[in-house]
mmCIF file of C-alpha atoms and ligand atoms in Angstrom:
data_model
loop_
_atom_site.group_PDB
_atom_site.id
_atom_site.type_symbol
_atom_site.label_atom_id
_atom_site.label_comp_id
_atom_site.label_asym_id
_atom_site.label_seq_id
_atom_site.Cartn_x
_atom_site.Cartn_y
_atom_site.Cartn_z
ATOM 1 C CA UNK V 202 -56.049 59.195 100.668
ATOM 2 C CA UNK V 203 -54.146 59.662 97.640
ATOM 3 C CA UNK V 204 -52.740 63.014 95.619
ATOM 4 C CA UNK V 205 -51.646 64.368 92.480
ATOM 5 C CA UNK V 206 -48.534 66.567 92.539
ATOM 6 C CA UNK V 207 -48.360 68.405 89.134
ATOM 7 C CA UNK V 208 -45.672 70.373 88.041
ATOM 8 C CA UNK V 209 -45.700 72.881 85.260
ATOM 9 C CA UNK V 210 -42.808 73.573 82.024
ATOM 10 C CA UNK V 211 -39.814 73.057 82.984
ATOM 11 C CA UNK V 212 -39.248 71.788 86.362
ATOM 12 C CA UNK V 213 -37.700 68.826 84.420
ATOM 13 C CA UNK V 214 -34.429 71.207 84.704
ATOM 14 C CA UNK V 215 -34.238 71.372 88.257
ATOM 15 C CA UNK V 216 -30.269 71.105 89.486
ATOM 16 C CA UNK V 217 -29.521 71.699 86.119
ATOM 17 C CA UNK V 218 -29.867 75.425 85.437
ATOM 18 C CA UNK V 219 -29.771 78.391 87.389
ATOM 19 C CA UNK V 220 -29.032 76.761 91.040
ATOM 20 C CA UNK V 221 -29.002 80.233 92.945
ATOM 21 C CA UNK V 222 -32.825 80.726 92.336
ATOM 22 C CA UNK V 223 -34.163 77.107 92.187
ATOM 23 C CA UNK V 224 -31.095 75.095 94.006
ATOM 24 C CA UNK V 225 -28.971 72.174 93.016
ATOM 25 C CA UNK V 226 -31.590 69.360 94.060
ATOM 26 C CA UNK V 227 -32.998 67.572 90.679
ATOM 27 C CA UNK V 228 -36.230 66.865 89.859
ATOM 28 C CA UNK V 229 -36.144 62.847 90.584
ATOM 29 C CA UNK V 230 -34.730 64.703 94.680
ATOM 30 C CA UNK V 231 -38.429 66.710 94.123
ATOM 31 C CA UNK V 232 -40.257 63.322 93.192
ATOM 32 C CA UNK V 233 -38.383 61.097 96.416
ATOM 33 C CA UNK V 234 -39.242 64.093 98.706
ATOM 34 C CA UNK V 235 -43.126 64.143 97.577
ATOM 35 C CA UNK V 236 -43.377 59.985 97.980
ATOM 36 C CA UNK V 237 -41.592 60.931 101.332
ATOM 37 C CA UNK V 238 -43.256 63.296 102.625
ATOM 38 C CA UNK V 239 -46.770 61.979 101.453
ATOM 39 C CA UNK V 240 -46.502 58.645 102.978
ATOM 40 C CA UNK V 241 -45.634 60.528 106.663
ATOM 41 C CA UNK V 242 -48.431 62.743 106.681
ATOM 42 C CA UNK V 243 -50.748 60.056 105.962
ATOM 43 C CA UNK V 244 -51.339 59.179 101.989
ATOM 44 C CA UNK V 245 -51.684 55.870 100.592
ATOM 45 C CA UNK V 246 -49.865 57.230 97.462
ATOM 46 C CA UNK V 247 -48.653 60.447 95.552
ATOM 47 C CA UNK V 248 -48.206 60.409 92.246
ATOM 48 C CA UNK V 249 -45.928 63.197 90.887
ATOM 49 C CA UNK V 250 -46.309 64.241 87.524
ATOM 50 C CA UNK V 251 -44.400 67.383 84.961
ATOM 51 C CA UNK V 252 -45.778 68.498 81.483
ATOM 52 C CA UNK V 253 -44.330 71.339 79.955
ATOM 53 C CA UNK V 254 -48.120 71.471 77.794
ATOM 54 C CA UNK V 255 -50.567 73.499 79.224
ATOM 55 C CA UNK V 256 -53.239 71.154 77.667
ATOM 56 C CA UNK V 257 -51.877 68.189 79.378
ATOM 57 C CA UNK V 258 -52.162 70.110 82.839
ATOM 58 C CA UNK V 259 -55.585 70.624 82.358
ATOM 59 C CA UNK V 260 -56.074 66.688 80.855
ATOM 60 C CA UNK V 261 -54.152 65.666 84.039
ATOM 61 C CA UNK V 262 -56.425 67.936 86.312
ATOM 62 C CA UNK V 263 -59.567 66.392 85.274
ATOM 63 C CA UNK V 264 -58.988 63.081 85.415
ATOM 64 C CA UNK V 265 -57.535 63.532 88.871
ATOM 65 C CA UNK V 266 -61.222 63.945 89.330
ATOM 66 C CA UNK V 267 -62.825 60.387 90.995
ATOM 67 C CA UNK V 268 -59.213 59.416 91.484
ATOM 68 C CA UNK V 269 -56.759 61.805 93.831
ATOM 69 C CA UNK V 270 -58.483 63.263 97.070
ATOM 70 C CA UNK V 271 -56.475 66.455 96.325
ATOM 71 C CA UNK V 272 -53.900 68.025 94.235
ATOM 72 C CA UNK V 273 -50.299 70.191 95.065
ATOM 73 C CA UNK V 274 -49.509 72.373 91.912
ATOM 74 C CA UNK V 275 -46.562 74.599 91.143
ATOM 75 C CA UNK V 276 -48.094 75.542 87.601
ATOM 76 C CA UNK V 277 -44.429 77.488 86.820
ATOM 77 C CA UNK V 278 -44.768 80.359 84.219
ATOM 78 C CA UNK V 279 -48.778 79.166 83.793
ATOM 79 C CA UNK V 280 -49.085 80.572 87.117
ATOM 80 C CA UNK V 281 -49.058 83.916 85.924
ATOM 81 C CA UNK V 282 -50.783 83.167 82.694
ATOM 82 C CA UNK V 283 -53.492 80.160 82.351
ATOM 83 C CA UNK V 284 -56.545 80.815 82.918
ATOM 84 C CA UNK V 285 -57.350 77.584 81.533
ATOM 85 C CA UNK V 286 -55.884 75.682 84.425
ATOM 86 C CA UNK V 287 -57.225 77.739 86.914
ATOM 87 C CA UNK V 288 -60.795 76.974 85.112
ATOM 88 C CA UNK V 289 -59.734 73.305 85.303
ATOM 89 C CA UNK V 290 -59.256 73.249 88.952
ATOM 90 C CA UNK V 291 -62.317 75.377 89.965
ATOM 91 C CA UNK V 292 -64.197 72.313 87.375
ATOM 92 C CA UNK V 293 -62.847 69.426 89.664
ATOM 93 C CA UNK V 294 -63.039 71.367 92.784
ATOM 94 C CA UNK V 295 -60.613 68.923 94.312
ATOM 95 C CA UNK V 296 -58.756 70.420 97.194
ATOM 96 C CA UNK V 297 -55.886 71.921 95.511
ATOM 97 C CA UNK V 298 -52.949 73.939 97.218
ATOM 98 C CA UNK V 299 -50.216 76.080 95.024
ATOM 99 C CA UNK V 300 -46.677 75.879 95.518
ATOM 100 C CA UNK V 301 -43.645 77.720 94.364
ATOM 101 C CA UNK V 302 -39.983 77.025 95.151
ATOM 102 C CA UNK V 303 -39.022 80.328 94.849
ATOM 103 C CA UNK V 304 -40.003 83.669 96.723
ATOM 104 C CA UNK V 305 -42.457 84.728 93.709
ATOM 105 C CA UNK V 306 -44.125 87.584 96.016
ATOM 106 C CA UNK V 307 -39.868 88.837 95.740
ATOM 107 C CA UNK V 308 -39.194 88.713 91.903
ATOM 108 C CA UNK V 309 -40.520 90.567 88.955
ATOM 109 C CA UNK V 310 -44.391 91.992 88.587
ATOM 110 C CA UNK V 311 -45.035 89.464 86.712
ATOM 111 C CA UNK V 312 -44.688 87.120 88.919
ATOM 112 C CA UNK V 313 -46.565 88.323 91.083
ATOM 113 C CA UNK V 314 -50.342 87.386 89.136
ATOM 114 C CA UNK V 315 -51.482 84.195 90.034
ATOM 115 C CA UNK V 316 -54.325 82.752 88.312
ATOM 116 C CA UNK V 317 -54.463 79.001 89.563
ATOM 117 C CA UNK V 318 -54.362 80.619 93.429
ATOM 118 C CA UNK V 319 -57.889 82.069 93.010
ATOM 119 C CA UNK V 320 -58.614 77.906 93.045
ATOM 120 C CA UNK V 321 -56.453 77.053 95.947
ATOM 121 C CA UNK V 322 -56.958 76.725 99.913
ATOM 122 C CA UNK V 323 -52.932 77.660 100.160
ATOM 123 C CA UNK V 324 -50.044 78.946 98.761
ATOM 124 C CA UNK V 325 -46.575 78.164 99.892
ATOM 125 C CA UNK V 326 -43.803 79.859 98.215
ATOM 126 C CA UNK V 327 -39.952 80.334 98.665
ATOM 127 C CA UNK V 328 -39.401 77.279 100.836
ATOM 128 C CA UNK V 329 -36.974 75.818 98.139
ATOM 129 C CA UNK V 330 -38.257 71.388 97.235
ATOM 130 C CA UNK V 331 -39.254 71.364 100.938
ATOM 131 C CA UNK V 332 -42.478 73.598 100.377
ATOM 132 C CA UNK V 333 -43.587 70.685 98.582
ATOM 133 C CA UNK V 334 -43.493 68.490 101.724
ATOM 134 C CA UNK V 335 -45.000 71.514 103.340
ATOM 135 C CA UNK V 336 -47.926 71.482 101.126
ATOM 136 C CA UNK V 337 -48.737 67.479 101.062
ATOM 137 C CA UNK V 338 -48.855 68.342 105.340
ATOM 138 C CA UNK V 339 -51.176 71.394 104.743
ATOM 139 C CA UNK V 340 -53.243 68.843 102.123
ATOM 140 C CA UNK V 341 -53.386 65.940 104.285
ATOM 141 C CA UNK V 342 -54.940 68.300 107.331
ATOM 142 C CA UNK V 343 -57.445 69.430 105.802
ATOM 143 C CA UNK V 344 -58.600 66.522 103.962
ATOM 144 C CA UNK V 345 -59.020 64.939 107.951
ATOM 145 C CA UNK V 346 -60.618 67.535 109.206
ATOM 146 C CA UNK V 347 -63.251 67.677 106.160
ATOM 147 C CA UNK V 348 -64.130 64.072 107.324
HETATM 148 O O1 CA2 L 292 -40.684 79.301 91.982
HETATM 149 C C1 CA2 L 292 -41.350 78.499 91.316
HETATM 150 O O2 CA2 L 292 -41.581 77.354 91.669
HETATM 151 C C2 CA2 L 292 -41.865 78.931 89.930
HETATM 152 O O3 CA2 L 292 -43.145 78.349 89.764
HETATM 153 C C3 CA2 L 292 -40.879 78.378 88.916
HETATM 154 C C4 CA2 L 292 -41.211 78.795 87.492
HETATM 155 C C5 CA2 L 292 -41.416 80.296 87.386
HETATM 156 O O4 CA2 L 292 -41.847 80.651 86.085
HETATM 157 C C6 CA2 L 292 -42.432 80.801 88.404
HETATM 158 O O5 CA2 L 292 -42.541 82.207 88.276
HETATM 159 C C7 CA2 L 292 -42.012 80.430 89.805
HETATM 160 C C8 CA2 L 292 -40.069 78.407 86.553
HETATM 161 C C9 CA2 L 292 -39.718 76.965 86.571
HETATM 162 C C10 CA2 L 292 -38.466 76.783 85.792
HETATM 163 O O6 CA2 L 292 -37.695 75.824 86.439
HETATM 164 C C11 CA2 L 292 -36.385 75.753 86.140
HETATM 165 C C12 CA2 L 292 -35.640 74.928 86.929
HETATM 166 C C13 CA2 L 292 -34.313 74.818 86.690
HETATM 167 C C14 CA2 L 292 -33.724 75.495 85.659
HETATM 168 C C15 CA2 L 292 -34.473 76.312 84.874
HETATM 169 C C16 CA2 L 292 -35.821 76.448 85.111
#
């Protein structure tokens, strides 16, 4: 079993701005805990990957396609914006589950659209770099029990 982790603009920051909404852990700490995590709930591998292009998202999420098993995405602002990447993931149809460090449903309006979830079996929000681990877990059980 293998996944794709893809993270959207600007999670490159992480631990370097504004600690009180997305913490003090870096993004390398969000890369570890993926390989981490992945291997204990039963992947072969995890590759993590960050664009801050919307057009790379969407390159990355089709050629997952006849390579990953299933993807974790925390799209960032294209959450609440890209159609295109939520047209991407319905394309593959890859087993896809959204995550967001912070408690999105408890900030602005804005935040509260969410195109690429309309393609997703799950969303896990507000659970800080752990919901990350938390998704790989939710991933991994359902790609066993589709066997
Ligand atoms: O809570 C999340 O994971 C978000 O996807 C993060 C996005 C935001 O636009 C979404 O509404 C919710 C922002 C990512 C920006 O990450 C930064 C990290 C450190 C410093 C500055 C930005």
């Amino acid at each position: 079993m293998k996944a794709l982790v893809i993270n959207g603009p600007n999670l490159n920051m992480l631990g370097q701005r504004e600690p009180d909404i997305y913490g003090r852990r870096t993004y390398d700490d969000l890369v570890e805990i993926c390989h981490e995590a992945g291997a204990r709930v039963g992947f072969d591998e995890v590759v993590v990957f960050q664009s801050n292009h919307e057009g790379d998202i969407v390159d990355a999420i089709q050629n997952a396609w006849g390579t990953f098993d299933g993807i974790v995405i925390n799209p960032a602002a294209y959450t609440h914006t890209s159609v295109a990447i939520l047209d991407a993931l319905k394309a593959v149809g890859l087993p896809a589950i959204e995550v967001h460090i912070s408690a999105v449903e408890q900030r602005e309006e804005f935040r509260q659209v969410s195109y690429a979830r309309m393609a997703c079996l799950a969303t896990i929000t507000g659970e800080g770099l752990d919901g990350y681990a938390h998704a790989l877990d939710v991933l991994a059980k359902h790609l066993k029990d589709a066997k």
